[in-house]
mmCIF file of C-alpha atoms in Angstrom:
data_model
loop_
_atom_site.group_PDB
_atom_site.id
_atom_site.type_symbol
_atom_site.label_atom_id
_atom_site.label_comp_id
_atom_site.label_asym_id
_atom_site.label_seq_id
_atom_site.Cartn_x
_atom_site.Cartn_y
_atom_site.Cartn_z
ATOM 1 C CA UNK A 318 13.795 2.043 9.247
ATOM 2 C CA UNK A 319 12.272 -1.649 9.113
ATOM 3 C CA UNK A 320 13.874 -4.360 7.210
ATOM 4 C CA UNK A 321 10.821 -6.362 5.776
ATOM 5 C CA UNK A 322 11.511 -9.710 3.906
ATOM 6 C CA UNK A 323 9.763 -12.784 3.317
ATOM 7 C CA UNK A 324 10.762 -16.335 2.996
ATOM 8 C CA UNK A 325 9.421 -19.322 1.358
ATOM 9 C CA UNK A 326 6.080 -17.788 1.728
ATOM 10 C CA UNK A 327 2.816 -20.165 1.076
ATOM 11 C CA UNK A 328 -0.467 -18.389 2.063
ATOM 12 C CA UNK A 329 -4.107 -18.762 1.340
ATOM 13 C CA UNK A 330 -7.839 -19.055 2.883
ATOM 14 C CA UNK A 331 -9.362 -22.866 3.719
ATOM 15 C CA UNK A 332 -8.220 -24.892 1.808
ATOM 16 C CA UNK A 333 -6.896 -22.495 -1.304
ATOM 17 C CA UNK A 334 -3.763 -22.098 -1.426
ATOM 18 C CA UNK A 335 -3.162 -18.380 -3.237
ATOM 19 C CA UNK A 336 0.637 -17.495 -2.854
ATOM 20 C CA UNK A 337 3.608 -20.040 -3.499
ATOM 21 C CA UNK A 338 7.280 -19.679 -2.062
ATOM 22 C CA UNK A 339 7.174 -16.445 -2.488
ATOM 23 C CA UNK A 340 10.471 -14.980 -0.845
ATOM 24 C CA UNK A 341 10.900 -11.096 -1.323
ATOM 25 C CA UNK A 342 12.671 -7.842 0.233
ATOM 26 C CA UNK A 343 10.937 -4.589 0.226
ATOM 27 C CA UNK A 344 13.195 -1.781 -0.485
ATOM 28 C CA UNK A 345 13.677 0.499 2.896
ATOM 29 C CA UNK A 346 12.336 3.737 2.272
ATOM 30 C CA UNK A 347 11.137 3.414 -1.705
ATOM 31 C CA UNK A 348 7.913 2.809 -2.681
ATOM 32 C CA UNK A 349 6.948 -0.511 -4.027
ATOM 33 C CA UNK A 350 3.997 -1.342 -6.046
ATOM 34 C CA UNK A 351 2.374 -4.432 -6.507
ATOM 35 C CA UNK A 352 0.640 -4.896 -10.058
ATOM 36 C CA UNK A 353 -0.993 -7.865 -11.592
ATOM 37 C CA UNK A 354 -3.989 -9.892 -12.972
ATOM 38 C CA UNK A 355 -7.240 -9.972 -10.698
ATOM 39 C CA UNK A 356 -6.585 -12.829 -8.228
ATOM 40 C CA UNK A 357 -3.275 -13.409 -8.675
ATOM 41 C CA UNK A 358 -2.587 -13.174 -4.577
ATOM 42 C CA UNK A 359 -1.616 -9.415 -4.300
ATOM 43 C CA UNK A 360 -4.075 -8.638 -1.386
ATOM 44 C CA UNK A 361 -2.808 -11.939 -0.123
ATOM 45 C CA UNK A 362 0.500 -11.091 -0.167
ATOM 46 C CA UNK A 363 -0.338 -7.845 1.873
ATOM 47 C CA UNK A 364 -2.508 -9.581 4.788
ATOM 48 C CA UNK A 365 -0.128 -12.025 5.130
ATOM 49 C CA UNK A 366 2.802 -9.487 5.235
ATOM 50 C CA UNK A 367 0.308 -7.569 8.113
ATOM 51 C CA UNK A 368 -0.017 -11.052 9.540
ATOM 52 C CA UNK A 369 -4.114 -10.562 8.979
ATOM 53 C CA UNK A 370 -3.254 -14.272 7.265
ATOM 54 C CA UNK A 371 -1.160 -16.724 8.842
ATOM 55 C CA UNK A 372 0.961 -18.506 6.220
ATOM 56 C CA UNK A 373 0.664 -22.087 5.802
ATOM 57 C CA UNK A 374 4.200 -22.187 5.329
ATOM 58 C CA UNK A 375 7.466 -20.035 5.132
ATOM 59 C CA UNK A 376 7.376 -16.670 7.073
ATOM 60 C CA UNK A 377 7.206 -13.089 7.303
ATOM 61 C CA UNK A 378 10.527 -11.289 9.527
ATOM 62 C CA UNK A 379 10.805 -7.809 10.418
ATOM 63 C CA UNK A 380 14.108 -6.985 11.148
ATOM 64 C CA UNK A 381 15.031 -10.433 10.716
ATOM 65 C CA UNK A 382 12.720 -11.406 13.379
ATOM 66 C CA UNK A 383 9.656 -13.504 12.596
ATOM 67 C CA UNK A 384 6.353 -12.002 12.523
ATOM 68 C CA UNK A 385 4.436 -14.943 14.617
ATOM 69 C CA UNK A 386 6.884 -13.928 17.227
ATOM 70 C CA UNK A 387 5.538 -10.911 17.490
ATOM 71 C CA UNK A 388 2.509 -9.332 19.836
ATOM 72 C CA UNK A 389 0.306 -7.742 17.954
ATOM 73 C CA UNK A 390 0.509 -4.304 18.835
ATOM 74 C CA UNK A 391 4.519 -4.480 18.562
ATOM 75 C CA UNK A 392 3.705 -5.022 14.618
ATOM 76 C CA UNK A 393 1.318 -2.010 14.555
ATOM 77 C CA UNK A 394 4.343 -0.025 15.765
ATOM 78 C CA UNK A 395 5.951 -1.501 12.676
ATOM 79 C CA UNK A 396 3.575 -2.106 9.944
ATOM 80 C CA UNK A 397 0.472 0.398 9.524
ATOM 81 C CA UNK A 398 -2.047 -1.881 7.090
ATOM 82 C CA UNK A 399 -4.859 0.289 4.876
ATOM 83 C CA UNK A 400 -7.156 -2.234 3.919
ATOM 84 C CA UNK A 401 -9.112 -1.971 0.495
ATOM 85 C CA UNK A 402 -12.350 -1.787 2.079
ATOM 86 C CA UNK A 403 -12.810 0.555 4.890
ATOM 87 C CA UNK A 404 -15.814 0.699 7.325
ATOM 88 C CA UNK A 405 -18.320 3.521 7.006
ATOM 89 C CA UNK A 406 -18.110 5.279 10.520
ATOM 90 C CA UNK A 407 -20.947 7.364 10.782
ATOM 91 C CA UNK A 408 -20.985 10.322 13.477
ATOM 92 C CA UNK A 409 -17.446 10.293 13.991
ATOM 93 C CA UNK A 410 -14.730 13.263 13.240
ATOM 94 C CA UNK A 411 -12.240 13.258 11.033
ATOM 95 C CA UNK A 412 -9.589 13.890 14.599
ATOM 96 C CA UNK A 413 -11.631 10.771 16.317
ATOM 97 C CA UNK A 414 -10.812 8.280 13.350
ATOM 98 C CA UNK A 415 -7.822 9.337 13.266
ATOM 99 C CA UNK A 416 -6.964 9.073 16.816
ATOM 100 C CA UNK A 417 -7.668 5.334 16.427
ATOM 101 C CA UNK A 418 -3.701 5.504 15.007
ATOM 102 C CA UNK A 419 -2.701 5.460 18.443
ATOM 103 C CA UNK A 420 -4.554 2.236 19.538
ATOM 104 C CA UNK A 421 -1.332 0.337 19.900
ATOM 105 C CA UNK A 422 0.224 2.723 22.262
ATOM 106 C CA UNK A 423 -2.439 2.711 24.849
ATOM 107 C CA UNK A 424 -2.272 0.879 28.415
ATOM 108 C CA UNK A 425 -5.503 -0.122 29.630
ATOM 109 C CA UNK A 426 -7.576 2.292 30.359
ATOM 110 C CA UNK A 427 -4.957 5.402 29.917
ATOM 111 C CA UNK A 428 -6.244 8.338 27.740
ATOM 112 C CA UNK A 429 -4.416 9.898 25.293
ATOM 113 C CA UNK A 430 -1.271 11.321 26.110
ATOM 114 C CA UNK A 431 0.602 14.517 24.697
ATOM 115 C CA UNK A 432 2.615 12.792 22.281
ATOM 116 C CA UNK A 433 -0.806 10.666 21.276
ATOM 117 C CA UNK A 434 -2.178 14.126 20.036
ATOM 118 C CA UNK A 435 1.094 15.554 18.426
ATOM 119 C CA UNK A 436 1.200 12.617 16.521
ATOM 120 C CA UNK A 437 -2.922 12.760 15.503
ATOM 121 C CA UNK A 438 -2.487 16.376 14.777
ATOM 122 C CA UNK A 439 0.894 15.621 12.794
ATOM 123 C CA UNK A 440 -1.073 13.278 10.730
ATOM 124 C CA UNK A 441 -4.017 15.409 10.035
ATOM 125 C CA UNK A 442 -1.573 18.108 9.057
ATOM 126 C CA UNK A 443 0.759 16.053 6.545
ATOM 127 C CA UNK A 444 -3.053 15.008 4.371
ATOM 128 C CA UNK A 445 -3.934 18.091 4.329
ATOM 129 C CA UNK A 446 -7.135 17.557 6.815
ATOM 130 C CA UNK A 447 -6.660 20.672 9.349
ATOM 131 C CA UNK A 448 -9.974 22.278 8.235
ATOM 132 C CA UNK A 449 -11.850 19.343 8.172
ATOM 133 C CA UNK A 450 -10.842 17.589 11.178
ATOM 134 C CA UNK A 451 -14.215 18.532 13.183
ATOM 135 C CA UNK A 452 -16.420 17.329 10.155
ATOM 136 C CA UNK A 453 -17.915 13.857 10.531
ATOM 137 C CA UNK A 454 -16.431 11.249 7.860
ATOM 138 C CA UNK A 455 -19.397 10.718 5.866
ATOM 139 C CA UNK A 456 -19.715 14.618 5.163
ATOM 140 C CA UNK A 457 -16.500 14.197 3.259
ATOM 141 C CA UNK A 458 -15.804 13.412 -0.873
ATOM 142 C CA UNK A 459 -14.314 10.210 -1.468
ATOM 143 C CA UNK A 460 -10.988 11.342 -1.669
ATOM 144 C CA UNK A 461 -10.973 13.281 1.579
ATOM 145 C CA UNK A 462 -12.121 10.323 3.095
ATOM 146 C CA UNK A 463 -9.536 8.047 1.886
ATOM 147 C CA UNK A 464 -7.016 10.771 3.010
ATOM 148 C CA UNK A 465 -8.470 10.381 6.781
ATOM 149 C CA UNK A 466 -7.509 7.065 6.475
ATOM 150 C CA UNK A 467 -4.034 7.184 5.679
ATOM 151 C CA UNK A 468 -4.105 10.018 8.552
ATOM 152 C CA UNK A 469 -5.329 7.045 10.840
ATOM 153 C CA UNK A 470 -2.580 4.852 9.631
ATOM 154 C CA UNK A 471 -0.049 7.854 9.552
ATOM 155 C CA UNK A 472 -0.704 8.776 13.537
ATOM 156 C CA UNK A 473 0.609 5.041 14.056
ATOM 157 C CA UNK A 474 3.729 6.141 13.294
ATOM 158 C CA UNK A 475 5.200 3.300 11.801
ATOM 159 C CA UNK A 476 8.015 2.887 9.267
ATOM 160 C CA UNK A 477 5.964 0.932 6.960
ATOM 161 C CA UNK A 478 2.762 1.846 5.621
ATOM 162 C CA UNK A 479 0.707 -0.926 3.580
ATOM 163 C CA UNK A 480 -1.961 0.127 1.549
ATOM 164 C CA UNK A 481 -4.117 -2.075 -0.792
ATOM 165 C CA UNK A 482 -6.016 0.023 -3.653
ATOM 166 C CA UNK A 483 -5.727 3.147 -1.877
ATOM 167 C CA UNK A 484 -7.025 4.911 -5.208
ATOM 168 C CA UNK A 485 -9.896 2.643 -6.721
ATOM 169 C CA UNK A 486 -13.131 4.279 -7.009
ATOM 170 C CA UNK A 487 -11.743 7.510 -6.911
ATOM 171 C CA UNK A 488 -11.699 10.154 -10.023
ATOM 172 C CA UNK A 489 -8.548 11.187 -11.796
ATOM 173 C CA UNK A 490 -7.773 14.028 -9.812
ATOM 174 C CA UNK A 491 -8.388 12.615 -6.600
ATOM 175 C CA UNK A 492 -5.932 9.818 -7.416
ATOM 176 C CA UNK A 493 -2.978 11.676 -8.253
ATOM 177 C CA UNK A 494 -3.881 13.596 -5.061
ATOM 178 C CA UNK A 495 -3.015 10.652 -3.018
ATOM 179 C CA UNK A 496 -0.457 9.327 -5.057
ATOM 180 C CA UNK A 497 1.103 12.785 -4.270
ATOM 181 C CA UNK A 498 0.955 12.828 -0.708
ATOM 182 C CA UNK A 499 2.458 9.237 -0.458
ATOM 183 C CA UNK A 500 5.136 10.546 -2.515
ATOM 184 C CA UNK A 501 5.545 13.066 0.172
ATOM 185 C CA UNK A 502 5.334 10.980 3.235
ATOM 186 C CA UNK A 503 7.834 8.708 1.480
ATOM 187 C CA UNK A 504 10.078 11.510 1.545
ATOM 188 C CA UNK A 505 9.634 11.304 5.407
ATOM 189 C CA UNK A 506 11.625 8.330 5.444
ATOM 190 C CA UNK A 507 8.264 5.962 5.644
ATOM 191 C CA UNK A 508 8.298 2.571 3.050
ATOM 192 C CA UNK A 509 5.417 2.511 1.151
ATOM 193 C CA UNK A 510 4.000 -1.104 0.041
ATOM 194 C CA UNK A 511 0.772 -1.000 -1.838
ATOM 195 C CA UNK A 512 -1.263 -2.625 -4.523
ATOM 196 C CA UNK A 513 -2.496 -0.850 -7.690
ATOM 197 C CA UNK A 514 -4.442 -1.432 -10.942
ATOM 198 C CA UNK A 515 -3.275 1.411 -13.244
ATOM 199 C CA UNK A 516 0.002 0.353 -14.556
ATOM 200 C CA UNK A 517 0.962 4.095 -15.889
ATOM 201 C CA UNK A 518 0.288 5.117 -11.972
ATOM 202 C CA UNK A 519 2.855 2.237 -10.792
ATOM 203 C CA UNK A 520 5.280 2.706 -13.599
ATOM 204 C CA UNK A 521 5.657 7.253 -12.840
ATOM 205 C CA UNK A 522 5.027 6.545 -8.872
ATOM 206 C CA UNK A 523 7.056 3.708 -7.861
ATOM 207 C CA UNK A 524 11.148 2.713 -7.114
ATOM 208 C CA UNK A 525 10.426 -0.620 -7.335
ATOM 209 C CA UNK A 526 7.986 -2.718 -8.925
ATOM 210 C CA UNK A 527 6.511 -6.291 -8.150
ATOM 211 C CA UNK A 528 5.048 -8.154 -10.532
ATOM 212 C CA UNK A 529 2.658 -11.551 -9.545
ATOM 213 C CA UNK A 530 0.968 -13.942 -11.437
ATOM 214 C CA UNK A 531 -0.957 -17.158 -10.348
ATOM 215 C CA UNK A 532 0.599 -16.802 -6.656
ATOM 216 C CA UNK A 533 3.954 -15.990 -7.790
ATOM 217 C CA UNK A 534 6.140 -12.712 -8.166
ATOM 218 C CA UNK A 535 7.298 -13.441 -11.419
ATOM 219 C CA UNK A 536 9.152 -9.880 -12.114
ATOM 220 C CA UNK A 537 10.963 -7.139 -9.823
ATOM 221 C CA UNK A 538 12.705 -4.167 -10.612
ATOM 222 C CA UNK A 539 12.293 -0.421 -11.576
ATOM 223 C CA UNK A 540 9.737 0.679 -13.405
ATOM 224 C CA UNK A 541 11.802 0.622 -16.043
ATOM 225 C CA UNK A 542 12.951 -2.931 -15.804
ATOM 226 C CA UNK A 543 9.283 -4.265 -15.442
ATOM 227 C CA UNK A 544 7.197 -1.874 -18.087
ATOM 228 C CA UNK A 545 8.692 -3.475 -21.280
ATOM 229 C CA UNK A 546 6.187 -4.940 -23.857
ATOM 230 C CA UNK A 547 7.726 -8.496 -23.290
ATOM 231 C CA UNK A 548 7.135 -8.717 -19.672
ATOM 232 C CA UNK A 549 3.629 -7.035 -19.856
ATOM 233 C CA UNK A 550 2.750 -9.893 -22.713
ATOM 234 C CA UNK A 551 3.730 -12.109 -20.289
ATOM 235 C CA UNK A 552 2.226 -10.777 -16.819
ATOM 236 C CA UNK A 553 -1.084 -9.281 -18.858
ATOM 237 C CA UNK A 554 -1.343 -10.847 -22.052
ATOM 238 C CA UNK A 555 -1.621 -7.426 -23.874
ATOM 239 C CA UNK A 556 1.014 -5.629 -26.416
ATOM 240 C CA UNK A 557 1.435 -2.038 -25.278
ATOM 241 C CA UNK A 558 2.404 0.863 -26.984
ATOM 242 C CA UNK A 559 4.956 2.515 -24.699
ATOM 243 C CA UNK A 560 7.544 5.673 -24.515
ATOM 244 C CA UNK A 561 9.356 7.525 -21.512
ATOM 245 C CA UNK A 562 7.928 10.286 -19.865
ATOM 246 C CA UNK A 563 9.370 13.643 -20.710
ATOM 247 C CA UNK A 564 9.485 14.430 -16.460
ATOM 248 C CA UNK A 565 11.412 11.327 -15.059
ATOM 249 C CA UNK A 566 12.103 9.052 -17.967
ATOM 250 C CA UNK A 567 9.540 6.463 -16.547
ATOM 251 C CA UNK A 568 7.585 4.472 -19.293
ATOM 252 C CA UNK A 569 4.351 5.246 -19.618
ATOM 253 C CA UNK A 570 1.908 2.477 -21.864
ATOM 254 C CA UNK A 571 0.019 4.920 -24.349
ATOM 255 C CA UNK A 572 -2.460 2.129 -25.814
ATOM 256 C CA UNK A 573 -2.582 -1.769 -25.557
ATOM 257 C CA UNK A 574 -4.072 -4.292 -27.740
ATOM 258 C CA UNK A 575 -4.694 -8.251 -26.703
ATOM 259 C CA UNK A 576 -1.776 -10.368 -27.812
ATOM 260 C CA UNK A 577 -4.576 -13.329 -29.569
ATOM 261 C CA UNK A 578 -5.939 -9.828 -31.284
ATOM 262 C CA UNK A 579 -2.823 -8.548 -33.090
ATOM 263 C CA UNK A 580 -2.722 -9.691 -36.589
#
């Protein structure tokens, strides 16, 4: 596994700075979710983790080692990023995206070798993708599609996997469909950082739970630790209504009203 911490981390774009001396650990093989307001820095947080952003200050280590002192494909054999948007692909098969996975393995002009397709085929097999992998990506539903991305990130074969939104825009089936098979390649042995809007989806899903505001993580924890009505006043300004799931004890927020609204 890949010991992933940050120090003293200051990041942002221009002249904005978004995150502030932010210094975090992300569990080894849990998953961790990132929740909070729109612009807060959470997508920050991740490109600068994937070293998409350089920080302006402090620094990202993996293993203990700084990220800057890394090559870039040495950190795509340790950090597999899903971005929130994805690029429309037309033509392609599902088995060509996801061969891209192995980008970072290849020597100049060398083709793919053996273990470059077990690893593709391995990937298209864990999502679930083996009768599709001949269709072209935009034949697919939107939650196929996002599953041939993960594949893609999956055939890197890295121990972290970053994902940012993997569910947004997708219906409530689909959703739990991914959340599901991250919960599975988890049990691989692969971390799992991503961002997410729906707090109940963090809260059942996640080991650990980080909480920003204004550029800052401002709460860590279990789901349990963070989904109290006190912190989500303070990270949300809203006053849930919340209980424990019968299945794993996890809180789960049943209704909310604005704190300025309650009488």
């Amino acid at each position: 596994m890949v010991q992933l911490t940050t120090a003293d981390l200051t990041s942002g774009y221009e002249n904005k700075m978004v995150l502030k001396d932010i210094t975090i650990e992300i569990p080894e093989g849990k998953i961790t979710s990132l929740i909070g307001p729109n612009g807060s820095g959470k997508t920050t947080l991740l490109k600068t983790i994937a070293r998409i952003l350089e920080p302006n200050k402090g620094n990202v280590y993996i293993d203990k080692t700084a990220i800057n002192r890394l090559d870039t494909k040495e950190i795509a054999k340790k950090i597999a990023l899903l971005s929130q948007k994805t690029s429309q692909v037309p033509g392609l098969s599902v088995e060509e995206i996801v061969s891209y996975g192995r980008f970072p393995y290849q020597s100049g002009f060398a083709g793919l070798r053996k273990e470059d397709h077990e690893k593709i085929q391995w990937a298209i097999e864990a999502t679930g993708l083996t009768k599709l992998k001949r269709r072209a990506l935009d034949t697919l539903s939107g939650g196929q599609q996002q599953r041939v991305w993960i594949a893609m990130a999956l055939a890197q074969d890295t121990d972290v996997l970053i994902l940012d939104e993997p569910i947004s825009f997708l219906d409530p089936a689909h959703q739990l469909e991914i959340l599901y098979l991250l919960t599975e390649i988890n049990r691989q042995g692969k971390t799992i950082l991503l961002t997410i809007h729906d707090l109940n989806h963090a809260a059942q899903f996640s080991d650990h739970v980080l909480a920003m505001k204004e550029g800052n993580v401002i709460l860590e924890g279990s789901s349990n630790e963070v989904f109290t009505k006190e912190n989500m006043q303070t990270l949300f300004d809203i006053w849930p209504q919340i209980i424990l799931s019968e299945k794993n004890q996890k809180p789960m927020i049943l209704s909310y009203d604005l704190v300025r609204d309650l009488p």
